[in-house]
Short mmCIF file of C-alpha atoms and ligand atoms in Angstrom, two decimals:
data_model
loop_
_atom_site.label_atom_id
_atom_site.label_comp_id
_atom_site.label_asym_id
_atom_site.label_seq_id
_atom_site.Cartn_x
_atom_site.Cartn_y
_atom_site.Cartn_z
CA UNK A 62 124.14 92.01 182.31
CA UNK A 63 123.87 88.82 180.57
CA UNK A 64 124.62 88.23 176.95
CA UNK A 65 121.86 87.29 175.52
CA UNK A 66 123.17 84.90 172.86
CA UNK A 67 124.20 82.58 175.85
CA UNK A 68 121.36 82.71 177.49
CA UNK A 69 118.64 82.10 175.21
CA UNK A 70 120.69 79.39 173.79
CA UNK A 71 120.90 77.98 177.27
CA UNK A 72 117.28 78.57 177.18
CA UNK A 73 116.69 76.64 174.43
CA UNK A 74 119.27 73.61 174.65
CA UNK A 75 120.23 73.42 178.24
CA UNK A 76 118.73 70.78 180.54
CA UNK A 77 118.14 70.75 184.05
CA UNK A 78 119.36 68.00 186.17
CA UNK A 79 118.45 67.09 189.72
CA UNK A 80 121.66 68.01 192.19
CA UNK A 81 121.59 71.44 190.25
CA UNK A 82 123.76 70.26 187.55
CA UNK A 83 123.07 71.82 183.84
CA UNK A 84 123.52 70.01 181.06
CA UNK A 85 124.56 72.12 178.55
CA UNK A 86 126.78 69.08 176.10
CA UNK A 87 124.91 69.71 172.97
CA UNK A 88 126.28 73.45 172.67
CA UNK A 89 129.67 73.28 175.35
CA UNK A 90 130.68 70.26 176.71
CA UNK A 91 129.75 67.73 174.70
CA UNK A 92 129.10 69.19 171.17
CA UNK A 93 130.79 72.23 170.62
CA UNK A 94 129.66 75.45 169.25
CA UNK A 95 132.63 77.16 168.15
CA UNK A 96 131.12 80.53 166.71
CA UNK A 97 129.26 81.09 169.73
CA UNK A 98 133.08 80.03 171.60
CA UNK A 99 134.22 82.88 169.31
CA UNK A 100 131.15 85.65 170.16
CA UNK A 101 131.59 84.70 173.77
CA UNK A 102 135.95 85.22 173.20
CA UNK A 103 135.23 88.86 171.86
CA UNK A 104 132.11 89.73 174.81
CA UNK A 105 135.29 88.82 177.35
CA UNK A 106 137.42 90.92 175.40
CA UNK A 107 135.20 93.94 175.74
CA UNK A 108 134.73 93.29 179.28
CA UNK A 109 138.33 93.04 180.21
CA UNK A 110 139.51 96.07 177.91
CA UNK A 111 142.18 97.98 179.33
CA UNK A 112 143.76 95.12 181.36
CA UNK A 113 147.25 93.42 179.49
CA UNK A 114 146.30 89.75 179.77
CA UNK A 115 149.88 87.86 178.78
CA UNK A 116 148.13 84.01 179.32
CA UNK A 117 144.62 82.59 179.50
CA UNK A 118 144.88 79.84 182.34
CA UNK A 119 142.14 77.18 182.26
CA UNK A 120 141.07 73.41 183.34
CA UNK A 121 140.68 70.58 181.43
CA UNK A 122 139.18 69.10 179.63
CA UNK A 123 135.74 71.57 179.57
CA UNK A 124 137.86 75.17 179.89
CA UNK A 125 139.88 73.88 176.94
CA UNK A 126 137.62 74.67 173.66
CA UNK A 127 136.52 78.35 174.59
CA UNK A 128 139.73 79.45 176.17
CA UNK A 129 141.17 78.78 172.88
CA UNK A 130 139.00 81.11 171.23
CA UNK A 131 139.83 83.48 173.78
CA UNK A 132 143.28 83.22 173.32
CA UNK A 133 143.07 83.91 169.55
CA UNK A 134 140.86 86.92 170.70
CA UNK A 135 143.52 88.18 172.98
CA UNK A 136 146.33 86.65 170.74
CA UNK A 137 148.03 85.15 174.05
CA UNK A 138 148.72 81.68 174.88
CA UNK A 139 146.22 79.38 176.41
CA UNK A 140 147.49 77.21 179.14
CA UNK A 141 145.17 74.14 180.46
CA UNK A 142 145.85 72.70 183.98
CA UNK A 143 146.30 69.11 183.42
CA UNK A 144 144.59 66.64 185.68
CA UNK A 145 147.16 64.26 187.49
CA UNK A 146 147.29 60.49 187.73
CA UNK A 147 149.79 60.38 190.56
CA UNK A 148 151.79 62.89 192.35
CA UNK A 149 155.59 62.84 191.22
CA UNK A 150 156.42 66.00 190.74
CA UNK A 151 159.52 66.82 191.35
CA UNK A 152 159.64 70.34 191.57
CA UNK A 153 158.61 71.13 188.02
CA UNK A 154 155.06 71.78 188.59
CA UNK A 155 152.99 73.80 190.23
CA UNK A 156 149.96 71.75 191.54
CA UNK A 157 146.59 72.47 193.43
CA UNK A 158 143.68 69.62 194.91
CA UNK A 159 140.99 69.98 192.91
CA UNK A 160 136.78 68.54 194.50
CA UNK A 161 134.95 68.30 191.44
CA UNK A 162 131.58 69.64 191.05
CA UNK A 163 130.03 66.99 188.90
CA UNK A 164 132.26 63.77 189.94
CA UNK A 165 132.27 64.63 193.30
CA UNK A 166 135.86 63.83 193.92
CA UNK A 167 139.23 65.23 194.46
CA UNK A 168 142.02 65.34 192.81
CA UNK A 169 145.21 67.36 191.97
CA UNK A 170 145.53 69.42 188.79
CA UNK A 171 149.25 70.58 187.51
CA UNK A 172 150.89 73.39 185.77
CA UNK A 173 154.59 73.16 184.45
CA UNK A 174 156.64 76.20 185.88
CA UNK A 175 157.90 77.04 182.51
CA UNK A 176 154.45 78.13 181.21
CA UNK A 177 153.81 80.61 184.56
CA UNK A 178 155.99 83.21 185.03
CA UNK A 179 155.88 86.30 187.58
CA UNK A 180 155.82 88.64 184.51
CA UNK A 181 152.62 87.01 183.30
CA UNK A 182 148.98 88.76 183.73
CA UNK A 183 147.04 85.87 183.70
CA UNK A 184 143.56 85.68 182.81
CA UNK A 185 141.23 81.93 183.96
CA UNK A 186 138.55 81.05 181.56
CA UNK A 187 135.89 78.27 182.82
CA UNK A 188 132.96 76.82 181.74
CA UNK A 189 130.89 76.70 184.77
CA UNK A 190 131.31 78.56 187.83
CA UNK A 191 129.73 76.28 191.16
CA UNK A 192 131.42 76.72 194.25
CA UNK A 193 134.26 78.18 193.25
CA UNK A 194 136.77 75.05 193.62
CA UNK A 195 138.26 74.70 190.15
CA UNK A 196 138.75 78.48 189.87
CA UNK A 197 140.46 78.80 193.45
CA UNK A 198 142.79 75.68 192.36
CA UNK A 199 143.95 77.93 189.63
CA UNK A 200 144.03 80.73 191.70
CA UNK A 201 146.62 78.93 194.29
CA UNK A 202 148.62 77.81 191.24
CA UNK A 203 148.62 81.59 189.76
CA UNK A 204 149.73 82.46 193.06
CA UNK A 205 152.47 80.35 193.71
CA UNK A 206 153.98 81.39 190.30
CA UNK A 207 154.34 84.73 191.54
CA UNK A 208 152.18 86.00 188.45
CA UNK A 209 149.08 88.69 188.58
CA UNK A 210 145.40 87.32 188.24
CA UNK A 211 143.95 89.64 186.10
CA UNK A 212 140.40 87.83 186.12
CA UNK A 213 137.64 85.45 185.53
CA UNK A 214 136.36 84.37 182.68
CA UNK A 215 132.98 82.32 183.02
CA UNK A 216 130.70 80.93 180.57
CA UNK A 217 128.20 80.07 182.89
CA UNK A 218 127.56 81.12 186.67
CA UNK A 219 125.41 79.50 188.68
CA UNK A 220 124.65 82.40 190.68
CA UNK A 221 122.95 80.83 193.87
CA UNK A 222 126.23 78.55 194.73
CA UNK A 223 128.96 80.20 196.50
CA UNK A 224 131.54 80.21 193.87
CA UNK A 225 130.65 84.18 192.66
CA UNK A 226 130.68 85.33 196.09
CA UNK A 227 134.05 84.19 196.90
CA UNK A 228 135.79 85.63 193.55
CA UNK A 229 134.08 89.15 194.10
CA UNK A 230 135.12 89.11 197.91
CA UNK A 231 138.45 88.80 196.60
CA UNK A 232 138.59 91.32 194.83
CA UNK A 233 139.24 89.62 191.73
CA UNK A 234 137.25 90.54 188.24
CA UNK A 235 134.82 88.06 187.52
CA UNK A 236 133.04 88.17 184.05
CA UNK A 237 130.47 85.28 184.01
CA UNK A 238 128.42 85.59 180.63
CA UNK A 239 125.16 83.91 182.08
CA UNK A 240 124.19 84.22 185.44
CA UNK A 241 121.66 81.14 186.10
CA UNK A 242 119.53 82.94 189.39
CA UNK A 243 117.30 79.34 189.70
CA UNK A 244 116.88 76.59 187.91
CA UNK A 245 114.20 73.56 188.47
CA UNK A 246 114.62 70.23 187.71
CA UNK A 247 110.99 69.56 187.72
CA UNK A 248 109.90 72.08 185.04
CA UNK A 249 112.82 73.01 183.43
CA UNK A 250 112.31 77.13 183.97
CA UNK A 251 115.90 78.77 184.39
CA UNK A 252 115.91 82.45 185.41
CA UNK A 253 119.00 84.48 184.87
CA UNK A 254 120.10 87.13 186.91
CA UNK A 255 119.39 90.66 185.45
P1 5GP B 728 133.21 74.47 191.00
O1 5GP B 728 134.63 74.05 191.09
O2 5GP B 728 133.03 75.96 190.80
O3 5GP B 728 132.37 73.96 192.15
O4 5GP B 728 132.62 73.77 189.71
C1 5GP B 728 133.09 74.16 188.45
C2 5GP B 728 133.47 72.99 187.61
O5 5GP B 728 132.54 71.92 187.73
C3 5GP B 728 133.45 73.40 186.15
O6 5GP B 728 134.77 73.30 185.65
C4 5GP B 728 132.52 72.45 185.47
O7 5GP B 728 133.26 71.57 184.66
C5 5GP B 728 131.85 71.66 186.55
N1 5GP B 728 130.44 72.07 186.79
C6 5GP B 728 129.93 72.64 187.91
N2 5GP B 728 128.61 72.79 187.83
C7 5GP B 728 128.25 72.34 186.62
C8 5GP B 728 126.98 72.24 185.94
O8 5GP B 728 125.91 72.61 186.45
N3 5GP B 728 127.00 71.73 184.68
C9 5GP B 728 128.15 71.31 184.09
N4 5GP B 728 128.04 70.84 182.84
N5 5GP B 728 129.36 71.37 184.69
C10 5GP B 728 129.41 71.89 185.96
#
């Protein structure tokens, strides 16, 4: 199920853009809305009850605002995988290769080793969920830390892109708050999944 603060905000506010993009700047990446951030925060935390979550994991720069309401929800750490200029590394980072959604390029995103440990229970938090890149890029980097993936955190899913499909046939928890089912460009109508 939905929640239906998100989605009749996204309703309201979001815009549809041809190359199924959603706009959504003048509430989340853009603008912020931090009290919805913090309703959002506490609809994860009743959704993941029962699971110890040690670190939120998320992307920058869009992840960054609500996984740090989630983290004072949780009262854990937030961690943001930083988005490299060149690869020097050196041992000291974990690092994944990135194809953005909306930029339509790729590029590698890096963790420091000291902030993921194998004793951590990690929880991602994203913004939008498309096909699934950005999420498995944190995924690989959970991974190679040795840590547990506890599950995903979405804002919004766009449920007719593969990105869903390939979390759940992993196995993994995925919590998307809005599931957009279509979305036209022409009119504007977004359906959510029920
Ligand atoms: P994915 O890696 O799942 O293909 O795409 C997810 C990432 O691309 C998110 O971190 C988000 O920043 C961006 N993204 C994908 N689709 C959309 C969209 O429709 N609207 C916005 N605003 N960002 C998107």
């Amino acid at each position: 199920m939905g929640m239906k603060l998100l989605e009749d905000r996204i309703v309201r506010d979001g815009k549809v853009k041809p190359g199924d993009v959603l706009k959504v700047d003048s509430f989340i990446n853009h603008q912020m809305d931090v009290e919805l951030f913090t309703e959002m925060a506490k609809e994860w935390q009743r959704r993941f009850a029962g699971k110890t979550i040690t670190k939120i994991l998320t992307i920058e720069a869009s992840g960054i605002g609500i996984a740090c309401m989630a983290g004072q929800q949780f009262h854990v750490p937030v961690v943001f995988a930083k988005k490299a200029q060149s690869i020097n590394l050196e041992g000291e980072m974990y690092s994944a290769k990135i194809r953005s959604y909306t930029h339509q390029r790729v590029y590698d995103v890096i963790v420091a080793k000291k902030y993921i440990s194998p004793e951590d229970h990690i929880l991602i938090i994203d913004d939008f969920l498309a096909n699934g890149c950005a999420v498995e890029g944190l995924i690989d980097i959970i991974q190679s830390a040795g840590a547990a993936i506890e599950g995903v955190g979405i804002a919004i899913e766009k449920g007719f892109q593969r990105g869903g499909d390939m979390i759940r046939s992993r196995g993994i928890q995925l919590e998307s708050l809005a599931i957009v089912e279509s979305m036209d460009p022409e009119t504007g109508k977004i359906t959510f999944r029920e």
